[in-house]
XYZ file of C-alpha atoms in Angstrom:
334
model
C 18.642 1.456 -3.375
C 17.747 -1.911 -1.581
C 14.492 -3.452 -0.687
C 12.808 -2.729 2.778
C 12.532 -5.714 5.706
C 9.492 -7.236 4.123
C 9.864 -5.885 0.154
C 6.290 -4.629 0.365
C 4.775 -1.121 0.641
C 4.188 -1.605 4.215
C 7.848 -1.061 4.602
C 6.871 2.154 4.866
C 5.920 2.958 8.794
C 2.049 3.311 8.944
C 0.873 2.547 6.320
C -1.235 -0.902 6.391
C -2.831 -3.070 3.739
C -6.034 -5.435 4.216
C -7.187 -7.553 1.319
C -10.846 -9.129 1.125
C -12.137 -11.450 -1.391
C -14.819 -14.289 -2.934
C -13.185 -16.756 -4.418
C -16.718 -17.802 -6.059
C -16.806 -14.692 -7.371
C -13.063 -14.051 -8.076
C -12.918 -11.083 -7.517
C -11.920 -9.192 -3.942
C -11.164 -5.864 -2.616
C -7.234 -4.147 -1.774
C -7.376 -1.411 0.670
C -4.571 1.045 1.668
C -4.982 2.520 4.980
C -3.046 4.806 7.739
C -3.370 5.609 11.474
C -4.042 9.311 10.175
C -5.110 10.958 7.035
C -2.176 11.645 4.399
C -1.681 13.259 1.412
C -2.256 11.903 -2.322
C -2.490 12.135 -5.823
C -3.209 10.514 -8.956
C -2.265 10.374 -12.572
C -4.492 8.344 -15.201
C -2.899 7.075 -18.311
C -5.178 4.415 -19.473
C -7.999 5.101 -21.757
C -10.705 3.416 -19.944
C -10.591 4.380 -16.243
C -12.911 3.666 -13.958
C -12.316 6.089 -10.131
C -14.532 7.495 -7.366
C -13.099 10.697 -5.639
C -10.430 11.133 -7.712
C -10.494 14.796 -8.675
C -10.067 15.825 -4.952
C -6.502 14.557 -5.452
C -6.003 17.362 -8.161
C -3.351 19.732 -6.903
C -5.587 22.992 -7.173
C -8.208 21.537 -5.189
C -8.781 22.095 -1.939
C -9.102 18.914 0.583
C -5.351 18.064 1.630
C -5.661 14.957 2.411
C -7.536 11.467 2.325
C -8.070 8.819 4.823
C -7.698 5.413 2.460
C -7.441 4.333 -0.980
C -9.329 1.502 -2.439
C -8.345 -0.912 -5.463
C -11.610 -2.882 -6.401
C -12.356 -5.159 -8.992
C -15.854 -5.464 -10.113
C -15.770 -2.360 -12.872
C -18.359 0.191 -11.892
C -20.083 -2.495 -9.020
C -16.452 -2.273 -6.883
C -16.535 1.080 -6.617
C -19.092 0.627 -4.236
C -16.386 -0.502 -2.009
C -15.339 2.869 -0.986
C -18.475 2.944 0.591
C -17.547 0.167 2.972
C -14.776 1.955 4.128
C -15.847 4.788 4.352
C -18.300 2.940 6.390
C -15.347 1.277 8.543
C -13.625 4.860 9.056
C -17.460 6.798 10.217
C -17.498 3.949 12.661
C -13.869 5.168 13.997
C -14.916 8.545 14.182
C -12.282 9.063 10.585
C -12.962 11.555 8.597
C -12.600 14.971 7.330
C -14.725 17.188 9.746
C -17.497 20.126 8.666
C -18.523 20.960 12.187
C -20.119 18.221 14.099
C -20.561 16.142 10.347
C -17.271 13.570 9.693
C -16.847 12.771 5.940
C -14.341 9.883 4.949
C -12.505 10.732 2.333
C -11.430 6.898 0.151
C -11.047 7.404 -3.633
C -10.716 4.579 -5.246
C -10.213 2.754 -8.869
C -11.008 -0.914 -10.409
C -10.265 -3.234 -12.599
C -12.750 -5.616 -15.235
C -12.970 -8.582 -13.312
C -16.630 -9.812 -14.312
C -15.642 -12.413 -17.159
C -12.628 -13.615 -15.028
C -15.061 -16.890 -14.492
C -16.627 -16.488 -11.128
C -20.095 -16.467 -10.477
C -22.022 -13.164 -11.700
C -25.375 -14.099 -10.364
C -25.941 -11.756 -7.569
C -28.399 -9.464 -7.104
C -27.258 -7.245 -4.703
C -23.773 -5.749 -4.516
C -21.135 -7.569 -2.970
C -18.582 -4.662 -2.892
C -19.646 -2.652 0.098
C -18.904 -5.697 2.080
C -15.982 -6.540 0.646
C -14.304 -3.258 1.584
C -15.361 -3.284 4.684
C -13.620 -6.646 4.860
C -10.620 -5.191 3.512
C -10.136 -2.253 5.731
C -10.766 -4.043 8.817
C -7.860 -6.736 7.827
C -6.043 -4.070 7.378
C -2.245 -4.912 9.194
C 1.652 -3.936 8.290
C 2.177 -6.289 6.046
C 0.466 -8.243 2.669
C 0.301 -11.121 1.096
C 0.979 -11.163 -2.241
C -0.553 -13.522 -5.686
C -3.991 -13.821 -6.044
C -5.544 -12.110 -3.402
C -7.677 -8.849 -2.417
C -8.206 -6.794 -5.752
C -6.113 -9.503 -7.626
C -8.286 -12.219 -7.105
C -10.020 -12.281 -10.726
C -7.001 -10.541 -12.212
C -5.678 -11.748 -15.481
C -2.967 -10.172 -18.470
C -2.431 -11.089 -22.153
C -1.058 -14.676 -21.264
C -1.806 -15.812 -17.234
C -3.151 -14.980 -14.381
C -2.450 -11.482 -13.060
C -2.433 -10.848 -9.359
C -1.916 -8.160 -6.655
C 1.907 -7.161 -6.149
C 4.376 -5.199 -3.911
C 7.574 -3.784 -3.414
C 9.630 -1.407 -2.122
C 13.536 0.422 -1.812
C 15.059 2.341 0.665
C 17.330 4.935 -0.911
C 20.740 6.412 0.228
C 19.192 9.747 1.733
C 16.875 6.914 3.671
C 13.344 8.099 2.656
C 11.481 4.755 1.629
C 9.707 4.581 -1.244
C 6.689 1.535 -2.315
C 4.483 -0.234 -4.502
C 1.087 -1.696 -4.820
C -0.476 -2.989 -7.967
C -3.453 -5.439 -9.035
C -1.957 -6.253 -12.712
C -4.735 -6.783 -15.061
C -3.141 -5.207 -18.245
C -4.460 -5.700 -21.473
C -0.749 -6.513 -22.544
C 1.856 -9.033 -21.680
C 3.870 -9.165 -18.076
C 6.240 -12.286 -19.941
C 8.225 -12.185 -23.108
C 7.039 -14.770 -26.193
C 7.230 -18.166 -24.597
C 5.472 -17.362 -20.887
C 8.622 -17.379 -19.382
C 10.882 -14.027 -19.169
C 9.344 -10.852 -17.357
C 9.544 -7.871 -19.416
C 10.653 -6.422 -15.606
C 13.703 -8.837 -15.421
C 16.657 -6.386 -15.758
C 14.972 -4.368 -12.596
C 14.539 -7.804 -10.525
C 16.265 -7.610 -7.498
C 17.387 -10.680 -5.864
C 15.258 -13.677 -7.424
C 12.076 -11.928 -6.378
C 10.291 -13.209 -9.623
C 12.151 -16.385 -10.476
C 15.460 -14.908 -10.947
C 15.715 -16.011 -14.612
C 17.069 -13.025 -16.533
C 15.644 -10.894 -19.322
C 15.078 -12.920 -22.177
C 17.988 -13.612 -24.639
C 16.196 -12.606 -28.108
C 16.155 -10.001 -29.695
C 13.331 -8.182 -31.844
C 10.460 -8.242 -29.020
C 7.730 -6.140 -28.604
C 5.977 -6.944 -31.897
C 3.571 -9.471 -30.967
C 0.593 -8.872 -29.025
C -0.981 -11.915 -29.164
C -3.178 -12.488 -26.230
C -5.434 -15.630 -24.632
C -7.254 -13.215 -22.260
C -8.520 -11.535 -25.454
C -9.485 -14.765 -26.734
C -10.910 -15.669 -23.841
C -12.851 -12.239 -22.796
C -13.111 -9.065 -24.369
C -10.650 -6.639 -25.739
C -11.555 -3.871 -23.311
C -11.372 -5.784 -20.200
C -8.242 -4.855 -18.693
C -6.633 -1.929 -16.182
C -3.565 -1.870 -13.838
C -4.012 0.573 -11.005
C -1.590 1.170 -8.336
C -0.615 2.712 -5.406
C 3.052 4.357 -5.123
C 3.911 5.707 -1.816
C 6.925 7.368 0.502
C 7.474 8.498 3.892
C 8.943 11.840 2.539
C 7.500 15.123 3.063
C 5.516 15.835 -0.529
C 2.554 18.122 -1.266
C -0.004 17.364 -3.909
C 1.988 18.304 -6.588
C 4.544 16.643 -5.967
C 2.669 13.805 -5.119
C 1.490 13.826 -8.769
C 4.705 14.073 -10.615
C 5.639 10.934 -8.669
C 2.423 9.429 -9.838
C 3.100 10.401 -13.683
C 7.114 9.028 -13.324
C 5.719 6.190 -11.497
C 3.872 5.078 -15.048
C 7.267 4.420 -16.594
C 6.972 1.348 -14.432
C 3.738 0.097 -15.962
C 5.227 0.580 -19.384
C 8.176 -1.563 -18.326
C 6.508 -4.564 -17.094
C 3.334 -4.749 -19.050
C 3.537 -4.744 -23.328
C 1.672 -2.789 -24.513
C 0.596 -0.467 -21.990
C -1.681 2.722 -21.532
C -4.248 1.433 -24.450
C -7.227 2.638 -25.323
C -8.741 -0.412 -23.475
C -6.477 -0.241 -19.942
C -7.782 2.544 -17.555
C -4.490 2.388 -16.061
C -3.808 4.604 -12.943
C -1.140 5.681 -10.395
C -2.129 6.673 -6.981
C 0.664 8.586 -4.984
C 1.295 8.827 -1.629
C 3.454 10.850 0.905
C 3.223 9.842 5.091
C 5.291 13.311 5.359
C 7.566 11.617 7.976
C 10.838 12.530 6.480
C 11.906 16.146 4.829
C 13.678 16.266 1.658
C 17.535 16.624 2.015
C 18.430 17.765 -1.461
C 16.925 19.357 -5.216
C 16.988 15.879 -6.385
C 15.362 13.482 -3.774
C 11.896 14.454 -5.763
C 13.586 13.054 -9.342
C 14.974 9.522 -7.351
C 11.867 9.013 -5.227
C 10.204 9.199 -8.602
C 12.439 7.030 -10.162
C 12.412 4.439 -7.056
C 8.691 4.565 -7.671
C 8.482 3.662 -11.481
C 11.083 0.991 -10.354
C 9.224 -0.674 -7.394
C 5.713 -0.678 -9.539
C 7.892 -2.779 -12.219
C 9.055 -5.538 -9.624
C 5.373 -5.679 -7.821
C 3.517 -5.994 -11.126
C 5.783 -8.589 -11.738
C 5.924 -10.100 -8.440
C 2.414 -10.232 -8.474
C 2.046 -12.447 -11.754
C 4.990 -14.581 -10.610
C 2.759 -15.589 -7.047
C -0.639 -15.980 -8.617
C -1.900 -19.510 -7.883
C -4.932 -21.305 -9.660
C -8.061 -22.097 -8.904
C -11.189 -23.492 -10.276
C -12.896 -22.265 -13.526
C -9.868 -19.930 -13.934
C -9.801 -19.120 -17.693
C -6.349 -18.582 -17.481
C -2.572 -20.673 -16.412
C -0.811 -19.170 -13.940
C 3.168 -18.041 -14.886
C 4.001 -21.127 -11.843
C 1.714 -23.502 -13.762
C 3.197 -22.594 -17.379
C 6.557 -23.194 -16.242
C 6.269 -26.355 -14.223
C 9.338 -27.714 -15.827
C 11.570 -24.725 -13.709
């Protein structure tokens, strides 16, 4: 397993990512997006989700596939962003079609975002916008840090931030990540500097420093974003994809391996205040060769969401009124 061209879930051919945010407000939209509809999934292991559209992805139900995924922040108010792409896709002619009526199919999921210090004075929704934004920057490739749905992000200790990554396995199928980290638990061992994802880094990609030498971790959760905001204001929500040929179901037992991931990068994870959530995706461009491609791809999955959630942390910058350092600005003496 190696990383694709650009390490990023846009390795994988069509898929594109656009990323729209207000840096008064801090917060910002993440939008996954295709050249045709393709099929999805989802599995929810937090205990505080937020989602639009998400029980279409259930395996016994009956729509197929969707035509974009959104990750908001916001809470509730970004999942009003769907409804700017879905907006953006009408305006194509996208959608899912009951005679001559075309219905855009976007779930989506968020994050708590609205104590991250930005501005909370509006009056009317900025979401819609946003996602329209998003979609329509939509290209094969994406920045990484503190952008799109990462913008207000934050975990236990520093600044959180939209991440990617991605492997190309032996049988060739390409598998992805794409995460806005804003756990409730720790990305970085005691001291702000290790990743809990070091022994998955793959060349340097997060600083290249190692998993940390001591011994006995795990047993603190002390935190500055709780001190700063509110227990409950947290999530990491994802996106997972592959160009292999998956149904629904399949689809979803990538989604619930993928999880493994957020468990390895963020301490603790899957509280009762994280409404953490795995989207999965298949483009259906390559067959499966063998029984076990389904067990790697998952596998590859929970591995790439590891290395973006990290990645993601590592390339957050600051900005003003940010409540929290960033990793870079913690360890200025690297």
């Amino acid at each position: 397993m190696t990383p694709g061209p650009q390490n990023a879930i846009t390795d994988i051919a069509g898929l594109k990512v656009g990323h729209a945010q207000d840096d008064t407000l801090k917060s910002g939209v993440t939008v996954l997006a295709a050249d045709t509809p393709f099929t999805a999934s989802v599995a929810v292991q937090g205990g505080a989700p937020g989602t639009r559209e998400t029980d279409l992805l259930a395996p016994d139900k009956s729509v197929a596939q969707v035509d974009a995924l959104v990750l908001s922040g916001g809470s509730a108010y970004g999942l009003d962003a769907c409804s700017g792409v879905v907006a953006g896709l009408r305006a194509q002619g996208r959608g899912y079609r009951v005679g001559n009526a075309i219905i855009p199919l976007v779930p989506g999921a968020i994050i708590f975002d609205l104590l991250s210090g930005g501005d909370q004075t509006w009056t009317g929704t900025p979401y819609p916008a946003l996602g329209r934004a998003a979609y329509d920057a939509a290209t094969d490739s994406t920045p990484i840090g503190t952008v799109g749905a990462g913008t207000g992000a934050m975990t236990a200790m520093m600044k959180g931030g939209i991440g990617t990554a991605s492997m190309t396995l032996d049988s060739g199928i390409t598998v992805g990540a794409l995460v806005a980290a804003n756990p409730m638990g720790s990305v970085t061992t005691p001291g702000d500097r290790h990743f809990w994802a070091a022994p998955f880094e793959i060349a340097g990609e997060f600083g290249g420093l190692g998993p940390d030498p001591n011994g006995g971790l795990g047993r603190s959760t002390e935190s500055r974003k709780t001190t700063a905001m509110l227990e409950r204001a947290n999530t990491t929500i994802a996106i997972v994809a592959t160009d292999a040929t998956l149904d629904k179901a399949q689809c979803q037992r990538v989604a619930i391996a993928a999880h493994d991931g957020i468990a390895r990068a963020c301490v603790p994870a899957h509280s009762p205040g994280d409404g953490d959530l795995v989207f999965s995706v298949s483009t259906s461009a390559m067959p499966l060769s063998a029984p076990q491609d389904l067990t790697v791809i998952g596998h590859a999955a929970a591995l790439c969401l590891s290395r973006a959630i990290a990645r993601g942390v590592y390339a957050a910058t600051p900005a003003p009124n940010d409540l929290l350092p960033t990793w870079s600005q913690l360890n200025a003496d690297i």
